[in-house]
Coordinates of C-alpha atoms and ligand atoms in Angstrom, one line a residue:
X1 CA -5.4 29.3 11.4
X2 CA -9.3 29.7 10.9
X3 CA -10.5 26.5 12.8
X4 CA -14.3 27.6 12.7
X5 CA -14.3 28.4 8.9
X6 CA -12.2 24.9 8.2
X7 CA -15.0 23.1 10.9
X8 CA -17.6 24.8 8.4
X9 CA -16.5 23.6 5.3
X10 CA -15.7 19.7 6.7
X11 CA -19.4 19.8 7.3
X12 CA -20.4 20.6 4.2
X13 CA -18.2 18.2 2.4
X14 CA -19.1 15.1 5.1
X15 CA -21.9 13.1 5.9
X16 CA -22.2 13.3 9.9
X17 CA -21.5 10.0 10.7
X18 CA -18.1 10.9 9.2
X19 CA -17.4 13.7 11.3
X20 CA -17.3 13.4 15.3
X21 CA -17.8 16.4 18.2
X22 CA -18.9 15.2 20.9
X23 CA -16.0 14.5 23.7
X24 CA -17.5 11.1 24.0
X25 CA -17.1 9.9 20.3
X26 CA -14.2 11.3 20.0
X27 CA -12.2 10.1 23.0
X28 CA -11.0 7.0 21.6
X29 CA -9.0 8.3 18.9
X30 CA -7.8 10.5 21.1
X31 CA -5.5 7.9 23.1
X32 CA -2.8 5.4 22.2
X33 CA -2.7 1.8 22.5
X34 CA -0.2 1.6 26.2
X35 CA -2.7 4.7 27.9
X36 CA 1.3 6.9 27.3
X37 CA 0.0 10.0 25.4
X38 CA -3.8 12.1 25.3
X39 CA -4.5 14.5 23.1
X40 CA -7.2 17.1 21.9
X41 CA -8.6 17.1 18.8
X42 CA -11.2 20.2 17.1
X43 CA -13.0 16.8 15.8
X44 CA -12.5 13.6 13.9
X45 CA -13.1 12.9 10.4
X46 CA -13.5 9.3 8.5
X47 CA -13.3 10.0 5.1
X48 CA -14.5 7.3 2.6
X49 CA -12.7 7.9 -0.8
X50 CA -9.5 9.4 -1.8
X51 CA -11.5 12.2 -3.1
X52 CA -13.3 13.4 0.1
X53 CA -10.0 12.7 1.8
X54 CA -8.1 15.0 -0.9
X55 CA -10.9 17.5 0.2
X56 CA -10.1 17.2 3.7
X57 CA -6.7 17.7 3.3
X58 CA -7.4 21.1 0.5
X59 CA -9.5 22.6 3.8
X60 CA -7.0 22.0 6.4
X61 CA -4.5 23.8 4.2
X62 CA -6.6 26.8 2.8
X63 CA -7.2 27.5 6.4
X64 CA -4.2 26.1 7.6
X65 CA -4.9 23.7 10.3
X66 CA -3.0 20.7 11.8
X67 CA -4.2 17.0 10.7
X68 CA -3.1 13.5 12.3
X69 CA -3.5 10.5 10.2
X70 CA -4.6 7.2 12.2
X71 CA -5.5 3.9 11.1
X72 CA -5.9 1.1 13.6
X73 CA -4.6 3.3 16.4
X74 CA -2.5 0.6 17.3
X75 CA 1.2 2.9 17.3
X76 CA 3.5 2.0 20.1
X77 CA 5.1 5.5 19.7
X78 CA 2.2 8.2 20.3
X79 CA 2.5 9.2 15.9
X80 CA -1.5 8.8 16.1
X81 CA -2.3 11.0 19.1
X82 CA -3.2 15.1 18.5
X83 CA -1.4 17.5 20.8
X84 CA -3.2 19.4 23.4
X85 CA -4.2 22.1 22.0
X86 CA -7.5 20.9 20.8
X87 CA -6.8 22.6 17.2
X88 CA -5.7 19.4 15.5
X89 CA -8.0 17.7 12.7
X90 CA -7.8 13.7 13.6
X91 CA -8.6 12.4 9.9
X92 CA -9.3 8.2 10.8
X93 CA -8.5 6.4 7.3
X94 CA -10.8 3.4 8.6
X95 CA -13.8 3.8 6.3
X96 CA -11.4 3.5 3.7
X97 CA -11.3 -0.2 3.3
X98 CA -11.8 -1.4 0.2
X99 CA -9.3 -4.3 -1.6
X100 CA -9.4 -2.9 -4.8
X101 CA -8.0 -5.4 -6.9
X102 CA -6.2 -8.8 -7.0
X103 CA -3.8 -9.6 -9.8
X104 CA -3.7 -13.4 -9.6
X105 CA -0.8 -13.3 -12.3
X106 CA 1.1 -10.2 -11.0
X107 CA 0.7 -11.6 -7.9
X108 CA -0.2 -8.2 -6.4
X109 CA -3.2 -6.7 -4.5
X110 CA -4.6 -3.1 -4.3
X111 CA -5.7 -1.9 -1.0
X112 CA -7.3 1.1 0.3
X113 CA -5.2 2.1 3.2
X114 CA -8.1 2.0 6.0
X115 CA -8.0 -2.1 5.4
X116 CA -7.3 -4.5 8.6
X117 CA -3.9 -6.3 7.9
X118 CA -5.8 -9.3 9.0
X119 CA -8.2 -8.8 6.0
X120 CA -5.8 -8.5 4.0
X121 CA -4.1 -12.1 4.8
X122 CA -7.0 -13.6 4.4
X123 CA -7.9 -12.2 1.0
X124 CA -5.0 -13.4 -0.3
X125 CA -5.0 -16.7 1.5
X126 CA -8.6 -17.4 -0.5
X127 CA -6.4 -17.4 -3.7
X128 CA -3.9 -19.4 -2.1
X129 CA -1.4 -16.8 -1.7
X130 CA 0.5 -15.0 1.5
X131 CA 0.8 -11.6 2.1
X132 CA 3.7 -12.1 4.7
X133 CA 3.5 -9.1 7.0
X134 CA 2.4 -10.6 10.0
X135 CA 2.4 -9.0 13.7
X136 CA 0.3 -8.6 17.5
X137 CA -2.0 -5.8 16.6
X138 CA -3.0 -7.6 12.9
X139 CA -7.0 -8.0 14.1
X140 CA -6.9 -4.0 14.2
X141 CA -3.7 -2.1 12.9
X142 CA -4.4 -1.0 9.0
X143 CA -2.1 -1.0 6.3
X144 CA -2.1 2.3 5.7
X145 CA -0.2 2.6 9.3
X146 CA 1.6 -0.5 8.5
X147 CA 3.3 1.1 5.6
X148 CA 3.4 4.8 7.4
X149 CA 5.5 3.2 10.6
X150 CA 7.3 0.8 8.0
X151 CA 6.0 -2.4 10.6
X152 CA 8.4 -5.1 11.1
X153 CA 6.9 -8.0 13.1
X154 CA 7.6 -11.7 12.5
X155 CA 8.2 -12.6 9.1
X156 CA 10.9 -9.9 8.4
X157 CA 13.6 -12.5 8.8
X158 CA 12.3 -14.0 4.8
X159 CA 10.0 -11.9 3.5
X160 CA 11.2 -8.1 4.8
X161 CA 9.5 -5.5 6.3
X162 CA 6.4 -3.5 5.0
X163 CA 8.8 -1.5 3.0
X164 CA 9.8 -4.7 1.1
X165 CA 6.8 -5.9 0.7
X166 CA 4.6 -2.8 -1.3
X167 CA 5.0 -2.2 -4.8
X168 CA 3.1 1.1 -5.1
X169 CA 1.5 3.6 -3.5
X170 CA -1.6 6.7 -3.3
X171 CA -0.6 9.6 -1.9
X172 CA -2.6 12.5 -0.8
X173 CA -0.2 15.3 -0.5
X174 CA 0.1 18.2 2.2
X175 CA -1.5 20.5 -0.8
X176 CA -4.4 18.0 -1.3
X177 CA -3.0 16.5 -4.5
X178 CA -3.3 13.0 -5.3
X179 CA -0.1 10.8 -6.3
X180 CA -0.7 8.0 -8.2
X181 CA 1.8 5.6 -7.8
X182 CA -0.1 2.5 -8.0
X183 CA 2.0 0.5 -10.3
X184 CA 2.2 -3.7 -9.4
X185 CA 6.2 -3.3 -11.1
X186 CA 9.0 -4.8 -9.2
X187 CA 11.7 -3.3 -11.6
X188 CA 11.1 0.8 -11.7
X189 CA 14.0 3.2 -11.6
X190 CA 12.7 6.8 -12.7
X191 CA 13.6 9.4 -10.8
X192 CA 13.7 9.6 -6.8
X193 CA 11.9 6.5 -5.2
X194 CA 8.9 9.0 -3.8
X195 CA 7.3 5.7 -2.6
X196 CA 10.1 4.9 -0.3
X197 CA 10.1 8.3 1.0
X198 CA 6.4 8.2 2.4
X199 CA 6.7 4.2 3.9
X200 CA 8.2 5.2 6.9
X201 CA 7.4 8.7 7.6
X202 CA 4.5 8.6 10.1
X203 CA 2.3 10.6 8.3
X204 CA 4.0 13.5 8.2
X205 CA 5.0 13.5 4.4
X206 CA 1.8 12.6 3.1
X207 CA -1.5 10.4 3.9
X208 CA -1.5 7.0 2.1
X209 CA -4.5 6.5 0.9
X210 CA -3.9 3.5 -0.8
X211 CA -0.8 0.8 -1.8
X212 CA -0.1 -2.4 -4.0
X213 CA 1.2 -4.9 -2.0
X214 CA 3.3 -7.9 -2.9
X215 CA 1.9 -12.0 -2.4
X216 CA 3.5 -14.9 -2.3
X217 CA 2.6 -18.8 -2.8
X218 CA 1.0 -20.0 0.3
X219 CA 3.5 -22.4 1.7
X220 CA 2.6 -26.0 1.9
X221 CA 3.3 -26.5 5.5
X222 CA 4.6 -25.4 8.7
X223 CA 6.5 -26.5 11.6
X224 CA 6.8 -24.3 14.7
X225 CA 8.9 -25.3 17.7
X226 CA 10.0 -24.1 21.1
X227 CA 13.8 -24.4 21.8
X228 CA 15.2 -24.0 25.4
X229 CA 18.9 -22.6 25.4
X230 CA 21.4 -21.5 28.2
X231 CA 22.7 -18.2 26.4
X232 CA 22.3 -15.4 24.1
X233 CA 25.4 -16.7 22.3
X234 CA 24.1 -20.1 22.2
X235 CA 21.0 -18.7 20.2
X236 CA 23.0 -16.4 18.4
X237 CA 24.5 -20.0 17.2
X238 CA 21.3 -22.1 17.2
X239 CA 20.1 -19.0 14.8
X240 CA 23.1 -19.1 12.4
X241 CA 22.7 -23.1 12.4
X242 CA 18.9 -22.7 11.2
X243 CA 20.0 -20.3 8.6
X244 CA 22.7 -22.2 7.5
X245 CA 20.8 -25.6 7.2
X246 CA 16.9 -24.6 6.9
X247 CA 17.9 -21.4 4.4
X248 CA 15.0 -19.6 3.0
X249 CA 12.9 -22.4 5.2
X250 CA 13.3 -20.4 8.0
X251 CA 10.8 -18.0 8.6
X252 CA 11.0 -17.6 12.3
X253 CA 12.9 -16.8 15.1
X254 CA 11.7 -14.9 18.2
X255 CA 13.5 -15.0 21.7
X256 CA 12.2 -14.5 24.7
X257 CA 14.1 -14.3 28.2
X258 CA 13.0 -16.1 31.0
X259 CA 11.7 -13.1 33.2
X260 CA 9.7 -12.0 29.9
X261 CA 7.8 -15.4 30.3
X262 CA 7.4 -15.5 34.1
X263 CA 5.8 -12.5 32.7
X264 CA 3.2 -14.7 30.7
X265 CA 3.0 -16.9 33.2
X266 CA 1.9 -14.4 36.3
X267 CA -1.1 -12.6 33.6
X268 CA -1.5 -15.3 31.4
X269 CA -1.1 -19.0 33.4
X270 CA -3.0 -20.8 31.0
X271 CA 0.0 -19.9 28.0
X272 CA 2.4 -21.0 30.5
X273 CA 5.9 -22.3 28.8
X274 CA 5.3 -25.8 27.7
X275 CA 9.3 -26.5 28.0
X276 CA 7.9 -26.7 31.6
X277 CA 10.6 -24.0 34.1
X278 CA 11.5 -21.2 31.8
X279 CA 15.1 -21.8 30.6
X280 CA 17.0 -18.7 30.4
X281 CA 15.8 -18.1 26.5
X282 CA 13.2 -19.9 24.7
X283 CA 13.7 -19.5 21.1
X284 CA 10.4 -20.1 18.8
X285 CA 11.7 -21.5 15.2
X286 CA 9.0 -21.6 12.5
X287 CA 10.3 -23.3 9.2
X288 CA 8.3 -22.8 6.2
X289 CA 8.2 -25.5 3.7
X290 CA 6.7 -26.1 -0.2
X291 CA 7.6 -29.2 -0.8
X292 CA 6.3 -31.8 2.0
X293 CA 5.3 -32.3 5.6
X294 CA 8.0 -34.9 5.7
X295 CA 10.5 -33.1 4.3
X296 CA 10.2 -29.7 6.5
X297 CA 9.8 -32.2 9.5
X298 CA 12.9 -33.9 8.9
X299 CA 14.7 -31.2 8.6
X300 CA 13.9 -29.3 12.0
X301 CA 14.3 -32.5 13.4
X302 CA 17.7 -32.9 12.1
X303 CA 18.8 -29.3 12.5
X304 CA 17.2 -29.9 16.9
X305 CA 19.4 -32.9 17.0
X306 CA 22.2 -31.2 16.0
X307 CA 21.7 -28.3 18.4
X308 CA 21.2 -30.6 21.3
X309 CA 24.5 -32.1 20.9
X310 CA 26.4 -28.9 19.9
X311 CA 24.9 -27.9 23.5
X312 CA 23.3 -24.6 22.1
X313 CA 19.9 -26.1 23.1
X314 CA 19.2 -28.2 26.1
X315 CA 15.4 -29.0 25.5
X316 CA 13.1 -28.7 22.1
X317 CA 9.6 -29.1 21.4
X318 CA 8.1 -29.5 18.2
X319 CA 4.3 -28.7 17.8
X320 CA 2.1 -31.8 16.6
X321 CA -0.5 -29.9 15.5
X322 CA -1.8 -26.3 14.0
X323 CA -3.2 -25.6 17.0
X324 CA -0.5 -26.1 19.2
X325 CA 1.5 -24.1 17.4
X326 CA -1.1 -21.3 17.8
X327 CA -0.6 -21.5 21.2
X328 CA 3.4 -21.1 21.0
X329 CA 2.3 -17.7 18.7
X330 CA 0.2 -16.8 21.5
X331 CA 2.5 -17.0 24.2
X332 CA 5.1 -14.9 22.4
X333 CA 2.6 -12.3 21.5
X334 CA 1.0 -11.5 24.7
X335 CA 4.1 -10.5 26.2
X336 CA 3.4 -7.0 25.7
X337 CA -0.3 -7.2 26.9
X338 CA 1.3 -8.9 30.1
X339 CA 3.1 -5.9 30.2
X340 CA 0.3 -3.5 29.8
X341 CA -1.3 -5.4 32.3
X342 CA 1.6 -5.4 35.0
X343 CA 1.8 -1.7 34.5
X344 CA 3.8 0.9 32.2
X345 CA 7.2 0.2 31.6
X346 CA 9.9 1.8 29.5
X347 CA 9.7 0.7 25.8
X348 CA 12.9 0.9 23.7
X349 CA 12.5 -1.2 20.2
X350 CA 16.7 -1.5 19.0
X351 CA 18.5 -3.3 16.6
X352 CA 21.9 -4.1 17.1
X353 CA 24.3 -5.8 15.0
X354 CA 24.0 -9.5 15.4
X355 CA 27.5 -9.7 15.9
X356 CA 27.7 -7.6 19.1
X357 CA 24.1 -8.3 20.6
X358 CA 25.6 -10.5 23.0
X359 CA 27.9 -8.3 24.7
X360 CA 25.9 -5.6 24.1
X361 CA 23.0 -7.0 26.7
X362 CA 25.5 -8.1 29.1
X363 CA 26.9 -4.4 29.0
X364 CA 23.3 -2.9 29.5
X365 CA 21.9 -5.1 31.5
X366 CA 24.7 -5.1 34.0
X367 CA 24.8 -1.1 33.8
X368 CA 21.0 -0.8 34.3
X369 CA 21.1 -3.3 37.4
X370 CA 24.0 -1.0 38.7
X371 CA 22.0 2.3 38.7
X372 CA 19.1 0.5 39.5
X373 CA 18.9 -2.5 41.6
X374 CA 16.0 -4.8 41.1
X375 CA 14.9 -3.4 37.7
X376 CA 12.8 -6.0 35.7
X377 CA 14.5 -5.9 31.6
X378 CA 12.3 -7.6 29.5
X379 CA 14.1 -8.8 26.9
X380 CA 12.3 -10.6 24.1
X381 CA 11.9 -9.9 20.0
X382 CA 12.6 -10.7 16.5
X383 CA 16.3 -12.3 17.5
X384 CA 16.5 -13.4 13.3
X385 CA 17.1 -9.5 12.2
X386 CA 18.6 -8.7 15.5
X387 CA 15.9 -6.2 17.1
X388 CA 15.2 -6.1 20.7
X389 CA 12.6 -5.5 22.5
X390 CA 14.5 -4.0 25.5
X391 CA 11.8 -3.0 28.1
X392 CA 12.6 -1.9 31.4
X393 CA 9.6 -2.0 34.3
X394 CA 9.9 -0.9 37.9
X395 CA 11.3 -3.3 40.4
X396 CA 8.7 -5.9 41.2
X397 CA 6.3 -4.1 44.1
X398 CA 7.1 -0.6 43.8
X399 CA 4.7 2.2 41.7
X400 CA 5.2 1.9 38.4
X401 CA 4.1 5.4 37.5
X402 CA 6.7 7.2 40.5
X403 CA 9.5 5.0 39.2
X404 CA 8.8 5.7 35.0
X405 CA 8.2 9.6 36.0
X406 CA 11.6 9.7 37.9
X407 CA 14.0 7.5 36.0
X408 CA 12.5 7.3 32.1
X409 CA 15.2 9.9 31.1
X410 CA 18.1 8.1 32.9
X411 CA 16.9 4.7 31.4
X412 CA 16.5 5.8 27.9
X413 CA 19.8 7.9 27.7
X414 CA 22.0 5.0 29.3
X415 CA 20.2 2.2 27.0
X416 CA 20.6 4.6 23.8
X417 CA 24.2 5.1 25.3
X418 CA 25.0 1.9 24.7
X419 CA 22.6 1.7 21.6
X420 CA 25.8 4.1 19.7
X421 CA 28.3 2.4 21.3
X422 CA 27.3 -1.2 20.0
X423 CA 26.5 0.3 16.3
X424 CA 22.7 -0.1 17.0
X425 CA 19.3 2.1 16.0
X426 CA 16.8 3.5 18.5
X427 CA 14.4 2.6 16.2
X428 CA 13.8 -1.0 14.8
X429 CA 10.4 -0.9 13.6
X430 CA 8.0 0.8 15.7
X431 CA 8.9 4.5 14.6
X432 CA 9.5 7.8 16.2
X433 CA 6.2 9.3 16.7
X434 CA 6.6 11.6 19.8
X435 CA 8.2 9.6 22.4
X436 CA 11.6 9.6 20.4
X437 CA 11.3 12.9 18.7
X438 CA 14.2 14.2 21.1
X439 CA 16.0 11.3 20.6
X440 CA 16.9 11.4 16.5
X441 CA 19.1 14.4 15.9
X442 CA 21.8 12.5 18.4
X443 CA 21.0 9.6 16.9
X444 CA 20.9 10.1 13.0
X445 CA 23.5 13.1 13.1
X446 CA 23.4 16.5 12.0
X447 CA 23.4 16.3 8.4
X448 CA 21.0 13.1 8.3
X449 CA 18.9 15.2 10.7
X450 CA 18.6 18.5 8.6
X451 CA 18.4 16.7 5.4
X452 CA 15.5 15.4 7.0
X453 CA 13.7 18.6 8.1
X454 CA 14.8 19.7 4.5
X455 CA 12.7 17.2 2.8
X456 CA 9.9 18.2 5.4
X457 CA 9.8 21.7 4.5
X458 CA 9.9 21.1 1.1
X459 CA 6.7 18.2 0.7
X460 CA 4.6 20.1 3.9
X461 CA 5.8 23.9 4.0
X462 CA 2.7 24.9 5.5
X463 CA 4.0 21.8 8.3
X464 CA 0.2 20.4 8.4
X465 CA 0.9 17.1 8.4
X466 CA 1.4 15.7 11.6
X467 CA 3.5 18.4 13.2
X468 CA 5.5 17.7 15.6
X469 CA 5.4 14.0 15.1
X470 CA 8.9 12.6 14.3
X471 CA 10.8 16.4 13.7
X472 CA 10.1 19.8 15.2
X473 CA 9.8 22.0 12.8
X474 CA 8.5 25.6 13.3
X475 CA 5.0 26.4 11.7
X476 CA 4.9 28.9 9.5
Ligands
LIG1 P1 -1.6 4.0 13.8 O1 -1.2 3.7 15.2 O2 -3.0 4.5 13.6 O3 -0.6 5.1 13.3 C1 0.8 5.0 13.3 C2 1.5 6.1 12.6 O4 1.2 6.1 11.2 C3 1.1 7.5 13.1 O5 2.2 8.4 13.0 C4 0.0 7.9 12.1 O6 -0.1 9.3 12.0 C5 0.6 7.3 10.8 N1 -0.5 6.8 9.9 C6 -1.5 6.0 10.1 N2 -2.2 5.7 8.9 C7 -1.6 6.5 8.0 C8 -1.9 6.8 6.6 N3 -2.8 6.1 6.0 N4 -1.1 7.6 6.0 C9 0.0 8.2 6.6 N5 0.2 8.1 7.9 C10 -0.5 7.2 8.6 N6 4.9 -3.0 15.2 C11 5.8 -3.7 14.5 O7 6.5 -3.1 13.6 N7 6.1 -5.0 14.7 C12 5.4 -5.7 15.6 O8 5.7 -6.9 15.8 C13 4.4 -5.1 16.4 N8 3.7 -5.7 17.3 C14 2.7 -5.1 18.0 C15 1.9 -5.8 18.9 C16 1.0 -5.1 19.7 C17 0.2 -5.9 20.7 C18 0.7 -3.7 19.5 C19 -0.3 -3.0 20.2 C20 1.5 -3.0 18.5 C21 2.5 -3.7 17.8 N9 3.2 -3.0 16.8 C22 4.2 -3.7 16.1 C23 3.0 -1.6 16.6 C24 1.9 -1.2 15.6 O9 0.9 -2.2 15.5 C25 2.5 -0.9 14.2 O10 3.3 0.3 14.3 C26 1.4 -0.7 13.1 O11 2.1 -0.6 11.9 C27 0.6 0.6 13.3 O12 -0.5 0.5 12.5 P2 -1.9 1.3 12.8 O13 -2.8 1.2 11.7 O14 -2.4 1.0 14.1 O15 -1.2 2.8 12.8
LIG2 C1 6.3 -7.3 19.4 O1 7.2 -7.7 18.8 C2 5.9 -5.9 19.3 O2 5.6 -8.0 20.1 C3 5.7 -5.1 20.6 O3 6.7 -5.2 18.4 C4 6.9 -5.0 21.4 O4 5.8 -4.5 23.4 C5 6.8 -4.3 22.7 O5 7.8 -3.6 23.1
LIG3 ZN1 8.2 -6.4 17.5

């Protein structure tokens, strides 16, 4: 490694606004989102084309230093935060934020990867069109990350995750070469699906510089409700109702436990649950319609009737107005700042099988209350493709900080006990990143596991990219 010969060359390739020193600039990218992981970086560049990044990436290898790729810094699984050692290259894609191009007939848009997935939205919703991926951090997280984590969020349940929803990707690779892949085809079988390979791999396979992303017709209307029921299996069924009656209308189903909401309610009174005492799960169901008002309206009507007397939901709201159902969003997605804001707790982001979630959280929960009486779970997520978001925070009055240092191996290996045992994933859509590095060789299994490390060596032998990040693999 020859960091002062790499530093020399970044400086004659950037502008110095692109390239930050001084502690003080660069100590924001130098933290994640929940405060869980700091790092040291030798300095951070912002590249503003594919070519300067290319560059960036053709110095760090000649003198073979470390880079991190970040976008909106808004990981929940520390992939965006340098180690210690202060030798890593942080390389910020946020300068690179152009929307290339919109194909109104392809339906398609071509964005650089440093773009805001907010932007992006409303680009598309100028012309009319959706682009669906939808979650908390939109106003900052970039797409670049949202294709490099392969982000889930809200809409997964009809439209898929980020993964489902690009068409083609740039790549700059661990050598510096650029890949493009930017084709708008939805039919494309030649050859290993390289684009596949980099969504999801945190930036250790390659930096995504820029992607074609899939749109959709705006729908017409929406109706969002709230929907009080007495059970997980009761919204297991309310959930397979919707489905079955509101089909490809039904674009939404997130569940959140009572003791996430008193949650809302202690940080955030003014989104207090307007179902009045929080039930033991409020469900929020967002149907999506093109024909009519009327004709989505009916419908969720219909389908809450039906509910009510089945006896899978005891209360229902509908929202009479855009707004109001802003503020049913709202409530649902400031459960993790209420988190942040009660103090750290112990993240784990699972899917399991619909068809065993409800004995699975009975299991867990009752084994977690067992080992440790008075734990807080706070249970809440995308209920429609069966992810959890299982959270576990220190009894209510003791230090949050003694009780994570203590008991975070405990909690993780009982939960990802029972993660195998229910025929789950430890990973749903927030990634690996650091904090589950240790985690995915007894997860995945051997073979998965070195085929993985396999495919690592072969795209990033020099292991430039992000080391340490998702595998551990042994720099050359
Ligand atoms: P960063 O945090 O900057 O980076 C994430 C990872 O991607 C890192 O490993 C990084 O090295 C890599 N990376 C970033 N850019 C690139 C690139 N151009 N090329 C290659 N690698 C790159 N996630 C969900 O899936 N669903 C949710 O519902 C959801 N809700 C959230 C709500 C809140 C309030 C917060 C804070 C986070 C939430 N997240 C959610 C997590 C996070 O927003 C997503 O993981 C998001 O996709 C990260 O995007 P980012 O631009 O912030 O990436
Ligand atoms: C969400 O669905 C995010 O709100 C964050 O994925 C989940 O805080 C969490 O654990
Ligand atoms: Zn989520």
């Amino acid at each position: 490694m020859n960091s002062s010969a790499a530093l020399t060359a970044f400086q004659a390739l950037l502008q110095p606004q692109q390239m930050l020193c001084a502690p003080v600039d660069m100590q924001p990218y130098l933290i994640d989102w929940r405060k869980r992981f700091f790092g040291k970086a030798l300095t951070v560049l912002l590249p503003s084309n594919t070519a300067e990044l290319a560059q960036i990436v053709r110095i760090c290898a000649e003198f073979q230093v470390a880079l991190v790729p970040q976008g909106g810094n808004t990981g929940l699984c520390g992939g965006a935060t340098p180690d210690q050692s202060g030798q890593q290259v942080v390389v910020s894609l946020k300068r690179m934020n152009q929307i290339r191009a919109i194909d109104l007939i392809n339906q398609t848009m071509t964005v650089e990867a440093g773009c805001i997935l907010q932007t992006i939205q409303a680009a598309a919703a100028e012309h009319n069109l959706l682009f669906p991926l939808s979650l908390g951090a939109e106003g900052s997280c970039c797409i670049g990350g949202n294709l490099a984590t392969n982000a889930g969020g809200t809409n997964v349940l009809r439209y898929g995750n980020a993964r489902d929803l690009c068409l083609g990707l740039e790549v700059v690779t661990a050598r510096g070469e650029v890949w493009n892949g930017l084709r708008g085809l939805r039919k494309d079988n030649t050859g290993y699906d390289l684009r596949d390979l980099f969504i999801g791999s945190e930036g250790t396979l390659g930096i995504i510089s820029a992607a074609v992303l899939k749109l959709y017709p705006m729908p017409l209307c929406q109706w969002t409700s709230l929907v009080a029921t007495p059970s997980i299996t009761a919204t297991i069924e309310l959930l397979n109702l919707f489905k079955q009656k509101a089909t490809s209308l039904l674009t939404g189903f997130e569940m959140m436990t009572a003791e996430s909401l008193n949650l809302i309610e202690k940080q955030f009174p003014q989104m207090a649950n307007p179902l009045g005492e929080n039930p033991p799960i409020t469900v929020l169901v967002e149907l999506s319609d093109h024909e009519s008002e009327a004709h989505a309206r009916n419908l969720i009507e219909e389908i809450l009737a039906e509910a009510l007397d089945l006896g899978i939901a005891s209360n229902a709201i509908i929202a009479s107005s855009i707004a109001q159902a802003n503020t049913f969003w709202q409530m649902r997605e400031h459960i993790t700042l209420a988190q942040a804001q009660e103090g750290a707790n112990l993240k784990h982001d699972i899917t399991i099988p619909l068809s065993a979630l409800d004995e699975f959280i009975a299991t867990t929960d009752a084994l977690l209350r067992k080992r440790f009486p008075k734990v807080r779970i706070i249970n809440f997520g995308h209920l429609g493709d069966g992810n959890l978001h299982y959270n576990v925070a220190a009894p209510a009055g003791s230090d949050s900080t003694i009780f994570n240092q203590a008991n975070e191996k405990i909690v993780h290996d009982l939960i990802y006990e029972m993660v195998e045992r229910f025929g789950g994933s430890i990973s749903a859509e927030h990634g690996i990143g650091q904090l589950k590095i240790n985690n995915l060789r007894a997860h995945k299994g051997a073979v998965a596991h070195d085929l993985m490390q396999a495919i690592k060596t072969a795209l990033d032998p020099q292991n430039i990219l992000n080391p340490n990040k998702v595998l551990s693999i042994k720099s050359a």
